Coordinates of C-alpha atoms (C1' of nucleotides) in Angstrom, one line a residue:
Chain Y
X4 CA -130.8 -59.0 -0.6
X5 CA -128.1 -58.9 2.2
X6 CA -130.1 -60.3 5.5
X7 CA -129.2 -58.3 8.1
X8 CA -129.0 -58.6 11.9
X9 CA -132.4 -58.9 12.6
X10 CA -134.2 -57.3 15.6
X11 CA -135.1 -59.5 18.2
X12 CA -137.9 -58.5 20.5
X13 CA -137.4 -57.8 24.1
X14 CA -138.7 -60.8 25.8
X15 CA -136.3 -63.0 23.7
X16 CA -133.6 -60.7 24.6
X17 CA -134.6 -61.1 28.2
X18 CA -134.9 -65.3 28.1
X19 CA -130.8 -65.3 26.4
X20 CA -130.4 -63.0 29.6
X21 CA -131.7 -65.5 31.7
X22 CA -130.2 -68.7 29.9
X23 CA -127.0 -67.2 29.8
X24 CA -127.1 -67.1 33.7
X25 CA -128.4 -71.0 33.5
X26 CA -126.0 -72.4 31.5
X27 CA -122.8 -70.5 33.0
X28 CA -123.9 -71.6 36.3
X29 CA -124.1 -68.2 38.2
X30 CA -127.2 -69.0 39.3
X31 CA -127.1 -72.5 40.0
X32 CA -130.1 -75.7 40.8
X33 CA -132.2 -73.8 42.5
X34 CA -131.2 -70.3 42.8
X35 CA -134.0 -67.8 43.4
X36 CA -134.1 -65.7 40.2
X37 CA -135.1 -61.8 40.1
X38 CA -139.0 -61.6 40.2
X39 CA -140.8 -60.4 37.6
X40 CA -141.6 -56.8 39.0
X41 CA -137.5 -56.5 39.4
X42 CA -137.0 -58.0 35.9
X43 CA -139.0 -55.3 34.1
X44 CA -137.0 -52.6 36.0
X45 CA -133.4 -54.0 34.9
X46 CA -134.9 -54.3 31.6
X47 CA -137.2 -51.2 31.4
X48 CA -140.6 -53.2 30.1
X49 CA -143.3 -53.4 31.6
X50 CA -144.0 -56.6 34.0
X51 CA -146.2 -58.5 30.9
X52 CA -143.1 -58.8 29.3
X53 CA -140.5 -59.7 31.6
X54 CA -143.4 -62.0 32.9
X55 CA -143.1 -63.7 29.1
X56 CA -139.7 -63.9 29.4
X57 CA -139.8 -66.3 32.4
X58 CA -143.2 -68.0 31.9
X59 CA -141.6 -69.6 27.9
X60 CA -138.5 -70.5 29.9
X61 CA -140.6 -72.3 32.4
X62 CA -143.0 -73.8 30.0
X63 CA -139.4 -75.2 28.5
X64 CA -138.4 -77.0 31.8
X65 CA -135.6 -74.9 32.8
X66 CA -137.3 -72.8 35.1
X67 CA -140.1 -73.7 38.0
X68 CA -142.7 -71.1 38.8
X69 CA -144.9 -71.1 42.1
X70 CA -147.2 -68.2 43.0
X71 CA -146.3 -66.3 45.9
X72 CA -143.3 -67.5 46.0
X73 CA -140.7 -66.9 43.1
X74 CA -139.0 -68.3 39.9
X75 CA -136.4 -70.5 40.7
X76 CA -133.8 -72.4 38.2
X77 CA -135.0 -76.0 37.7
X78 CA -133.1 -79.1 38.3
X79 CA -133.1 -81.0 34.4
X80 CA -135.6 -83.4 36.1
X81 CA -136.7 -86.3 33.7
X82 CA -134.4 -86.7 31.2
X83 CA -135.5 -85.5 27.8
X84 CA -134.5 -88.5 25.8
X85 CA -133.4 -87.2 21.8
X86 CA -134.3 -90.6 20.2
X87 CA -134.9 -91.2 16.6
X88 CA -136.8 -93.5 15.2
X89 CA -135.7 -94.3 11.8
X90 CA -138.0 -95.8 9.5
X91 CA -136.3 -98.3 7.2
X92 CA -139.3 -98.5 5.0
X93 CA -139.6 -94.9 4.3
X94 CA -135.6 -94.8 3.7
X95 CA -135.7 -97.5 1.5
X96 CA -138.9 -96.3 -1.0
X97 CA -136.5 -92.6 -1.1
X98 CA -133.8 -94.5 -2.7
X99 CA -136.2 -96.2 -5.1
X100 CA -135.1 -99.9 -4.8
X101 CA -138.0 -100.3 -2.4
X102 CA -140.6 -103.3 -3.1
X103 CA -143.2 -105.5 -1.4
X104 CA -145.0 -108.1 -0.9
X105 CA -148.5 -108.8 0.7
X106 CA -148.5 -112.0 2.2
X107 CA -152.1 -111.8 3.4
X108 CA -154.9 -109.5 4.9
X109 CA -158.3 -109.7 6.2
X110 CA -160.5 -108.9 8.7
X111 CA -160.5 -110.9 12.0
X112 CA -161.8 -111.0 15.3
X113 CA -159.6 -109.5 17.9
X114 CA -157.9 -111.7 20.7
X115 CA -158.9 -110.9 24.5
X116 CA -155.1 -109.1 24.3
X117 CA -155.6 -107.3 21.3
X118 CA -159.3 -106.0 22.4
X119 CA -157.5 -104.5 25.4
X120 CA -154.2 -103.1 23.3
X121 CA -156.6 -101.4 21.2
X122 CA -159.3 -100.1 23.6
X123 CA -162.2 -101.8 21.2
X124 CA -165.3 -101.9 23.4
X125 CA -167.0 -104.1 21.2
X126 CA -166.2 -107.2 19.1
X127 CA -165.7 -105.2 16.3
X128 CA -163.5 -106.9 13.8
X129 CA -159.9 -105.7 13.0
X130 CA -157.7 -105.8 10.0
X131 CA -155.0 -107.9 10.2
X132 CA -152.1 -107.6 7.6
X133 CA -149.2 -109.4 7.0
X134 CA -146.1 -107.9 4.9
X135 CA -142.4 -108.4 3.9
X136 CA -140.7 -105.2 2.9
X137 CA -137.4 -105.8 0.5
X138 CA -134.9 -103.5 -0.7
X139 CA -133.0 -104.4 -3.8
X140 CA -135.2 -107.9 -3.3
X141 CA -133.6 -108.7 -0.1
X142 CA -136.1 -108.8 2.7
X143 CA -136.1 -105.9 5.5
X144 CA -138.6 -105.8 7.5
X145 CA -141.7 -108.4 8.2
X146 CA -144.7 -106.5 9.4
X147 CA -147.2 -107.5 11.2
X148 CA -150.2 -104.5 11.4
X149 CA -153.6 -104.9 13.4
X150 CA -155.7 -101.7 12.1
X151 CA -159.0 -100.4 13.5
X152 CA -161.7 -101.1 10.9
X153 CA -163.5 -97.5 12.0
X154 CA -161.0 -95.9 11.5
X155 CA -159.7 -97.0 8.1
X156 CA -163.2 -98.8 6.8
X157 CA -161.5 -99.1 3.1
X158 CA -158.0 -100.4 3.6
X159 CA -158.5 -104.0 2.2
X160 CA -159.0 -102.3 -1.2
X161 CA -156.1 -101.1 -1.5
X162 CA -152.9 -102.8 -2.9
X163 CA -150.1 -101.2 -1.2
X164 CA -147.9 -101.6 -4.2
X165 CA -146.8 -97.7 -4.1
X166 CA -147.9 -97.0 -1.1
X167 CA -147.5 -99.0 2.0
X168 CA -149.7 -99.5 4.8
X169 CA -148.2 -96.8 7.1
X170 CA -148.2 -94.2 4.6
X171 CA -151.9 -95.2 3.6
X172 CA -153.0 -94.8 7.4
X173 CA -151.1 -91.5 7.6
X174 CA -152.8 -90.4 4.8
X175 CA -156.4 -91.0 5.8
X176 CA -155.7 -90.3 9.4
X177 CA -152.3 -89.0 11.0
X178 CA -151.6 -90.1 14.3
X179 CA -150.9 -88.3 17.4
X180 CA -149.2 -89.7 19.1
X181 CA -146.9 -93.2 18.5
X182 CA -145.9 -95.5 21.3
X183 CA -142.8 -97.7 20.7
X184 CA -141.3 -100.5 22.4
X185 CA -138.3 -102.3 21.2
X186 CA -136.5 -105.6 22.1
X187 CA -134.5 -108.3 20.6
X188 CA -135.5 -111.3 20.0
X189 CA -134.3 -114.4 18.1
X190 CA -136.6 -115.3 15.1
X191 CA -138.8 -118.5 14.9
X192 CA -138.4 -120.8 12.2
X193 CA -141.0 -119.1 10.3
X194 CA -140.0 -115.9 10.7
X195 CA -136.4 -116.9 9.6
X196 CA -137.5 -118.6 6.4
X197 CA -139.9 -115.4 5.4
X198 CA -136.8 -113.2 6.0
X199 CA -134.5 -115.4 4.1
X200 CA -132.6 -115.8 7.1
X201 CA -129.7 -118.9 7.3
X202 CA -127.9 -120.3 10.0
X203 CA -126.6 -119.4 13.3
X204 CA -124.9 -115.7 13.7
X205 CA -127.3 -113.9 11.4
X206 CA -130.8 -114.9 13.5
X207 CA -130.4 -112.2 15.3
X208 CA -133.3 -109.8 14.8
X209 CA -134.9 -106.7 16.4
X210 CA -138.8 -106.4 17.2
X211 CA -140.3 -103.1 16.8
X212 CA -144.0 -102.6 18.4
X213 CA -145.8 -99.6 17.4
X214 CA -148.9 -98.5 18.9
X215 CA -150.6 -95.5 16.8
X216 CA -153.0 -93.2 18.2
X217 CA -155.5 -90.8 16.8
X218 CA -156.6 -88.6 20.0
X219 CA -158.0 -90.7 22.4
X220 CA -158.6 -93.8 19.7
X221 CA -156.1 -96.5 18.4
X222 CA -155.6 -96.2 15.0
X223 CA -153.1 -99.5 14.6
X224 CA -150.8 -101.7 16.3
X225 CA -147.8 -103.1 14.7
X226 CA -145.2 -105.8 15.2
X227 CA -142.0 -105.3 13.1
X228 CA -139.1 -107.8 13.0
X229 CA -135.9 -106.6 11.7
X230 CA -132.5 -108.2 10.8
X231 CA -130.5 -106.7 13.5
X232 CA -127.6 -105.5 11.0
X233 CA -130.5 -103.7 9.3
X234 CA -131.2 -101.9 12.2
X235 CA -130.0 -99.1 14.1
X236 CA -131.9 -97.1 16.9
X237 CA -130.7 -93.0 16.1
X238 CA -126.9 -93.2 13.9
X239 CA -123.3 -90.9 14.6
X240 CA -122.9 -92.4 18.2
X241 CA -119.7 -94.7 18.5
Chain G
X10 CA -162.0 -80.9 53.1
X11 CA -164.0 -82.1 49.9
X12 CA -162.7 -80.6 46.6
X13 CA -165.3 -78.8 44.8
X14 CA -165.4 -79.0 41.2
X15 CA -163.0 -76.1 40.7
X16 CA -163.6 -72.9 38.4
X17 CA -161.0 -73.0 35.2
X18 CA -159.6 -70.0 33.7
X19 CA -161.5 -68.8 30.9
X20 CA -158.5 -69.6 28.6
X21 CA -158.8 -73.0 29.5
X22 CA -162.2 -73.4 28.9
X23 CA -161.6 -71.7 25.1
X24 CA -158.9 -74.1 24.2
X25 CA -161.5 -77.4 25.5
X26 CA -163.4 -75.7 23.1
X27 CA -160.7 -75.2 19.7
X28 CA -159.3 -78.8 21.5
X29 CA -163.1 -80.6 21.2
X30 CA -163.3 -79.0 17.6
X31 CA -160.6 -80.7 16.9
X32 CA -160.3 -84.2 17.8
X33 CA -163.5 -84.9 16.8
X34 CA -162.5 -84.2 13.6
X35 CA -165.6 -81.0 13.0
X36 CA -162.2 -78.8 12.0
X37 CA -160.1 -81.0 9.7
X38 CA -156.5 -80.8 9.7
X39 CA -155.8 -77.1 7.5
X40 CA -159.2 -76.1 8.7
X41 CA -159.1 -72.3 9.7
X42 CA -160.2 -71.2 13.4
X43 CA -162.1 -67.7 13.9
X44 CA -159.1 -65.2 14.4
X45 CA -158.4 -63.9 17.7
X46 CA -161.0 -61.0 18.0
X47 CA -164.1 -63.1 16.4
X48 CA -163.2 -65.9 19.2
X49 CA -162.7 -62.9 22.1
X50 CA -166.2 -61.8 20.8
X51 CA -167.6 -65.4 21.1
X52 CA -166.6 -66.0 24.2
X53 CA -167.2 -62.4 25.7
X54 CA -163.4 -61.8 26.4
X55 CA -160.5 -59.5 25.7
X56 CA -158.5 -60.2 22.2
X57 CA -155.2 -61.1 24.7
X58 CA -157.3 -64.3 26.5
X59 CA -158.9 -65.6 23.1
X60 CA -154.9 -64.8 21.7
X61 CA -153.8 -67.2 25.2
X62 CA -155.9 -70.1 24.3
X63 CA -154.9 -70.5 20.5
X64 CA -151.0 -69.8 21.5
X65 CA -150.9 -72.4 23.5
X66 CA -152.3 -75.0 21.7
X67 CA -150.0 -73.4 18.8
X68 CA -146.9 -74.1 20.9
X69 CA -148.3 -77.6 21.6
X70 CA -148.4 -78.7 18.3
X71 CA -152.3 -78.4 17.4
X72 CA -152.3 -76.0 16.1
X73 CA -150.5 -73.7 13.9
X74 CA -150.3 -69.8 13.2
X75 CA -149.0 -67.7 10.8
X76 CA -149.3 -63.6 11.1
X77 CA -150.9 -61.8 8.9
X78 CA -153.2 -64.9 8.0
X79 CA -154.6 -66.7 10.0
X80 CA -154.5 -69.6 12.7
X81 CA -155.2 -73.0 11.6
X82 CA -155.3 -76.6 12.9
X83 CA -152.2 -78.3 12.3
X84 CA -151.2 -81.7 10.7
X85 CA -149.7 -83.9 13.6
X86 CA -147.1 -83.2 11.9
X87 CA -143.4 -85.2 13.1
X88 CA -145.2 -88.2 15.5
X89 CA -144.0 -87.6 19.1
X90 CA -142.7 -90.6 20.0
X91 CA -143.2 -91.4 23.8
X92 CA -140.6 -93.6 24.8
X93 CA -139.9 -94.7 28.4
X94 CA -135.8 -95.8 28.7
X95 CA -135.9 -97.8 31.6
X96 CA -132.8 -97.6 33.9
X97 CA -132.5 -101.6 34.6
X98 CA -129.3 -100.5 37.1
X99 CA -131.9 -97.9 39.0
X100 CA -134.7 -100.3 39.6
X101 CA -132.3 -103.0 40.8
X102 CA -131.3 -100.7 43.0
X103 CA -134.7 -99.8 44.7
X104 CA -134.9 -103.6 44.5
X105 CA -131.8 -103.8 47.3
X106 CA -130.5 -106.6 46.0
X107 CA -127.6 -104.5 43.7
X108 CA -124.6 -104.5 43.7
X109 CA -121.6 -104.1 41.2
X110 CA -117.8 -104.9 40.5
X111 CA -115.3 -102.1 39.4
X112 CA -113.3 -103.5 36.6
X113 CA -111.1 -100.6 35.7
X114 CA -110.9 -96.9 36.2
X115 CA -108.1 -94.5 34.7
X116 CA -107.6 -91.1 33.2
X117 CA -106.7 -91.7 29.1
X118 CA -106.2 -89.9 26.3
X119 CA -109.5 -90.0 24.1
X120 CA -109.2 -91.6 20.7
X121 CA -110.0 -89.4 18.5
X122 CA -113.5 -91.0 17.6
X123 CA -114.2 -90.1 21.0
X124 CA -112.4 -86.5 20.5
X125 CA -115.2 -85.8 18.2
X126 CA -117.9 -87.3 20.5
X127 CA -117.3 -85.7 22.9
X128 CA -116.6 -82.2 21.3
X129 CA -112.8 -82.2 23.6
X130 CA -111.0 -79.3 21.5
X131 CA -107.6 -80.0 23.5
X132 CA -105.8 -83.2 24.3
X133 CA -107.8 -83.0 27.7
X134 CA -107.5 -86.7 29.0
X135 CA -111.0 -88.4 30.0
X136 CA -111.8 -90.8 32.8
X137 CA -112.5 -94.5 31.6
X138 CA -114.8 -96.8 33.6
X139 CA -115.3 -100.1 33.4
X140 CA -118.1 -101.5 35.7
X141 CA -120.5 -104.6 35.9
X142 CA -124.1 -104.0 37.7
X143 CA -125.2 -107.3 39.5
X144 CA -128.9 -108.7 40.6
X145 CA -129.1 -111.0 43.2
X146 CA -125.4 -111.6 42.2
X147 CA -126.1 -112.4 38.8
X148 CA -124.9 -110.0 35.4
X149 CA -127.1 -107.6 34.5
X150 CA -125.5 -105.3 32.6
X151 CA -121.4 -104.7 31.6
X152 CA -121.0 -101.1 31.4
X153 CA -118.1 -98.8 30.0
X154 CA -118.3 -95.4 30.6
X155 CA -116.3 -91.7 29.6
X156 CA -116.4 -89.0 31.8
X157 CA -115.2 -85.8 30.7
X158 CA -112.4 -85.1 33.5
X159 CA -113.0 -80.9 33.5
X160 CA -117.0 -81.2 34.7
X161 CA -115.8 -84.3 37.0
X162 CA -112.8 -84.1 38.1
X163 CA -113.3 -85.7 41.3
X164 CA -114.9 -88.8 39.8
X165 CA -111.6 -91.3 40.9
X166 CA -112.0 -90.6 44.3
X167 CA -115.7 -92.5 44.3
X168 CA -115.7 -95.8 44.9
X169 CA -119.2 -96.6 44.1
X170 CA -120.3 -99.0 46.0
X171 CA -123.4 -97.1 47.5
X172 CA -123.7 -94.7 44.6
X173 CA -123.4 -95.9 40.9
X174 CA -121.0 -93.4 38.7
X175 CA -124.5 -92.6 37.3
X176 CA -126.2 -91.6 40.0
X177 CA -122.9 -89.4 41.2
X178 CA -123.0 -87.4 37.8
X179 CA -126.7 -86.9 38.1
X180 CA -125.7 -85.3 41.6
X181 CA -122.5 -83.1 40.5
X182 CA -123.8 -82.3 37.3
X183 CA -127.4 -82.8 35.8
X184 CA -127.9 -84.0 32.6
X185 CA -129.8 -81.3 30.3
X186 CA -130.3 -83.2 27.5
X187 CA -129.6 -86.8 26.8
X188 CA -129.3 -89.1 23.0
X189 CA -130.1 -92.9 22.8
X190 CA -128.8 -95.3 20.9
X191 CA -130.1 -99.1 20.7
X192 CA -128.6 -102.0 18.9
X193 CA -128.9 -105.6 19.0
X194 CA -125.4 -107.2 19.1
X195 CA -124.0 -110.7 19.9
X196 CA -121.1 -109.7 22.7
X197 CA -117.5 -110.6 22.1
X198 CA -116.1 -113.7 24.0
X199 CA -114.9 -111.4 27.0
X200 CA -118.2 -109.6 27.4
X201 CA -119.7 -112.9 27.3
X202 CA -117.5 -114.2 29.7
X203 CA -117.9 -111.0 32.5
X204 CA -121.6 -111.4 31.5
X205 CA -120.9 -115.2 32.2
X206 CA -123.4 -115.9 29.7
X207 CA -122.8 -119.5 28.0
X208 CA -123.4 -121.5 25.0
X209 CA -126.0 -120.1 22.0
X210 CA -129.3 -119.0 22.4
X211 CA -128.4 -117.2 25.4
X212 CA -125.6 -114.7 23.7
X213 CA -128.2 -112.0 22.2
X214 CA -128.1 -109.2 23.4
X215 CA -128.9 -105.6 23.2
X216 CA -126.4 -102.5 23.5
X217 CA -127.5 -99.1 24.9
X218 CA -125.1 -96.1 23.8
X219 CA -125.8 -93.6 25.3
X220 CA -124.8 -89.7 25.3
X221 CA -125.0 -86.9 28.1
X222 CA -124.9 -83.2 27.7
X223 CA -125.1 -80.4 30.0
X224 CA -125.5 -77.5 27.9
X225 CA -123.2 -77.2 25.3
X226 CA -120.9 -79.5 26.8
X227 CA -120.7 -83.5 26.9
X228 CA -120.6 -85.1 30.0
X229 CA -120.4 -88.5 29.5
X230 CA -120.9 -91.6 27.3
X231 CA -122.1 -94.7 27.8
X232 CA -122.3 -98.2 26.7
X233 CA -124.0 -101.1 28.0
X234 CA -124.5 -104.4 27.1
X235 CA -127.2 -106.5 28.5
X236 CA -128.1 -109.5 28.1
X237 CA -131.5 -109.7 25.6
X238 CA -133.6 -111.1 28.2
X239 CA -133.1 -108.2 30.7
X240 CA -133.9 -105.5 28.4
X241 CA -137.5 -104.1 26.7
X242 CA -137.8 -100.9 26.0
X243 CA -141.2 -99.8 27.3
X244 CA -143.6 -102.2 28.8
X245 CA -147.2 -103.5 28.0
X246 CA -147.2 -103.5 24.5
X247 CA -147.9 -107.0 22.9
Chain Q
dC14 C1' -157.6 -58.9 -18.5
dA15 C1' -153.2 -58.2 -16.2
dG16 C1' -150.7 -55.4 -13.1
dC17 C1' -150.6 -52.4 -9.3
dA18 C1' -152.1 -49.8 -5.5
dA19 C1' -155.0 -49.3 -1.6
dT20 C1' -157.4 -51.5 2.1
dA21 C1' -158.9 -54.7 5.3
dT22 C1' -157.7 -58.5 8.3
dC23 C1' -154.8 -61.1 11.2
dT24 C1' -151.0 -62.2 14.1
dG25 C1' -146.9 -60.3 16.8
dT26 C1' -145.1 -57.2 20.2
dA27 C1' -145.6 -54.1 24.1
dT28 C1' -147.6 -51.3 27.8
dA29 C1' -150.4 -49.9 31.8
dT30 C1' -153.6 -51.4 34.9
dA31 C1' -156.6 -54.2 38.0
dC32 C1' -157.6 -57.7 41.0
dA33 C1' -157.2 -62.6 42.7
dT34 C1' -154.6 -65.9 45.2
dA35 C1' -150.6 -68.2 47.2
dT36 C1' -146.6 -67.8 50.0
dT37 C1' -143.5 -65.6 53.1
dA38 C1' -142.2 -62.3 56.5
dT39 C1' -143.5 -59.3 60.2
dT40 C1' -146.0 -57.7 63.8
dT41 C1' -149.3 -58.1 67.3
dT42 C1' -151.8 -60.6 70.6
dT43 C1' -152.5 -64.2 73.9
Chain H
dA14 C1' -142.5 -68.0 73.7
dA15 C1' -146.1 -69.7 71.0
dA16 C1' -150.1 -68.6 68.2
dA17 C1' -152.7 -65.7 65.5
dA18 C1' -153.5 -61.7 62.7
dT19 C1' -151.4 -58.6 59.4
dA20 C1' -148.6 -56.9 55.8
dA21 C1' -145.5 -57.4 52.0
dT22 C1' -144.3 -59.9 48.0
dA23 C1' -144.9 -63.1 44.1
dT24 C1' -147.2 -65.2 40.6
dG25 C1' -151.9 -66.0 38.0
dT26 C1' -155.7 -64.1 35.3
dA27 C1' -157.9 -60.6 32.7
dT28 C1' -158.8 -56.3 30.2
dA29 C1' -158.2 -52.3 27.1
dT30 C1' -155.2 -50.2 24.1
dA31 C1' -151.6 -49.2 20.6
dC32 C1' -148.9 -50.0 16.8
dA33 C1' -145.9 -52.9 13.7
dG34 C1' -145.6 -56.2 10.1
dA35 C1' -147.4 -60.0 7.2
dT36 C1' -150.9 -61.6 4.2
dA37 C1' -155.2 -61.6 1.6
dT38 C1' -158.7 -59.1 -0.7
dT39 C1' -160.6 -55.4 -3.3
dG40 C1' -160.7 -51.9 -6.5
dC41 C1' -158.6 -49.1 -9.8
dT42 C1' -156.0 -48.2 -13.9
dG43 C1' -153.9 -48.9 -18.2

DNA sequence: CAGCAATATCTGTATATACATATTATTTTT
DNA sequence: AAAAATAATATGTATATACAGATATTGCTG
């Protein structure tokens, strides 16, 4: 079966129209594009669907609607930062040389910090959870996860030996929405001795906090340190 | 003038509604919502308003359609990471105690990793920057910089001292899209030297690559290397 | 019972229409 | 000339309708 040029609908052929005058420049930051009585006209469609045209573009950022008074091209405003996160973890169990080990869990009070981090009203307790990822035996990643008990009542019986933490949560209840914040940070002895770590050029180590939501609840928080040579925030640039 | 609880389009009130069925979890994830005329019928409306409210929680992510089927609520499927890049240069700025040294500008021939970077098709040479950003007269962050020349050509004529090369490309040609890179490094001994950072503890730190398009065009890329202590990514988190 | 055809259902596209409301331009009045 | 009323224009919301195309179900047939 040969796939042949397929027929795009009118309103996409309308919104290439319009991005083609975006991205050439002829209608530059700001210009005043046709409105959508005009639009339909040039195009011969009714105003519902030149109106489609412009109202996707503008729910995409690169135009900026106002009633009664026009369309207009939209300046790029905030930045849409393309970042990936990559999860070393999950990259390491697809090869197959991934392994773990649980250095301890159970279920604790929260601190005054975490209560707040978390939005826990009450002094519910919280898991806490301690882990060394390896691949190939050589330590990756030392996790540090804070979970909220409602939300995952059963996850001290389970042994994370095939699957981890993460994939257990996103299992019984995908997040959201994922804050991250990321810094570098020298380790402390501890930290250094857990991840195997020796002498002076190699204790230099990335922290990873992840704060996992589930609607207006949060799910878990976690604190990930990282060999810096292990890690690499998005890949292909310099 | 007191604002009165204002009246919400109908199609706002249906998606509270699918949106309320959702979080609280009464429609699980692959759960499947009344089609578009049973909701129109439920909430007294025409087929195209029910159609509004499910489309554009489609488009958001909630939830997901497929014709000829059926609409059904979606798996939070990739997480949306929220990520807040904060410009260290542009809040120094507001600060009013910035300022900067010019180490270097000239128009080079690309290598032809950055060739490929930077999508050049010809031997098109590219403007090289070399700058350091200062706080209160102290390092903050050692910046090198390619511009390509044929979307800035006037960029040697700046001389940045009121307006950083950053802020002059977000004037002459607004970033549509932008990638992220983030990396913890220990800085050679001339970066540490313009950073005037001395001894050990004090030389981690973290490198921000960064890439700018407008359209299908590259405009620039950066790197940066700040000092570890300067630099978190997000704020608030642990 | 398996395979196929007919049918019902659901989303996708498109039109024509109506009225509401915000903004801008024009005209009239003071 | 300044202020106020008016008209024109633009987007926002909503309905009713029509048909196309994809998918699932039902019923029929061998």
């Amino acid at each position: 079966m040969v796939k042949t040029a397929l027929k795009l609908p009118q309103y996409e052929l309308i919104k290439q129209y319009l991005r083609h005058q975006i991205e050439t420049g002829e209608w530059p930051i700001g210009y005043r594009t046709p409105s959508e009585p005009k639009l339909a006209e040039q195009f011969s469609v009714s105003r519902m669907t030149a109106r489609r045209a412009l109202q996707e573009l503008a729910d995409q950022g690169l135009l900026s609607r106002t009633a009664g008074s026009g369309t207009f091209v939209a300046k790029p405003n905030l930045q849409v930062a393309s970042i990936e996160i990559i999860d070393l973890v999950e990259r390491a169990r697809e090869t197959g040389y991934y392994s773990n080990r649980l250095l301890g869990i159970e279920a604790v009070a929260p601190s005054r910090q975490m209560t707040e981090l978390m939005l826990l009203d009450s002094k519910q307790p919280v898991y806490q959870l301690n882990m060394l990822h390896l691949e190939r035996n050589c330590p990756l990643v030392l996790q540090q996860l804070w979970v909220n008990t409602a939300l995952a009542p059963a996850l001290p019986k389970q042994t994370f030996k095939k699957v981890t933490p993460d994939a257990y949560l996103d299992w019984i209840a995908p997040s959201t929405r994922v804050d991250y914040q990321l810094m570098a940070v020298s380790p402390s002895p501890e930290q250094q001795h857990q991840l195997t770590l020796t002498g002076q050029g190699s204790s230099l180590c990335m922290q990873l906090n992840r704060r996992c939501w589930r609607h207006q609840q949060v799910l878990s928080i976690s604190a990930s340190v990282i060999p810096a040579a292990f890690y690499q925030l998005g890949h292909n640039l310099l």
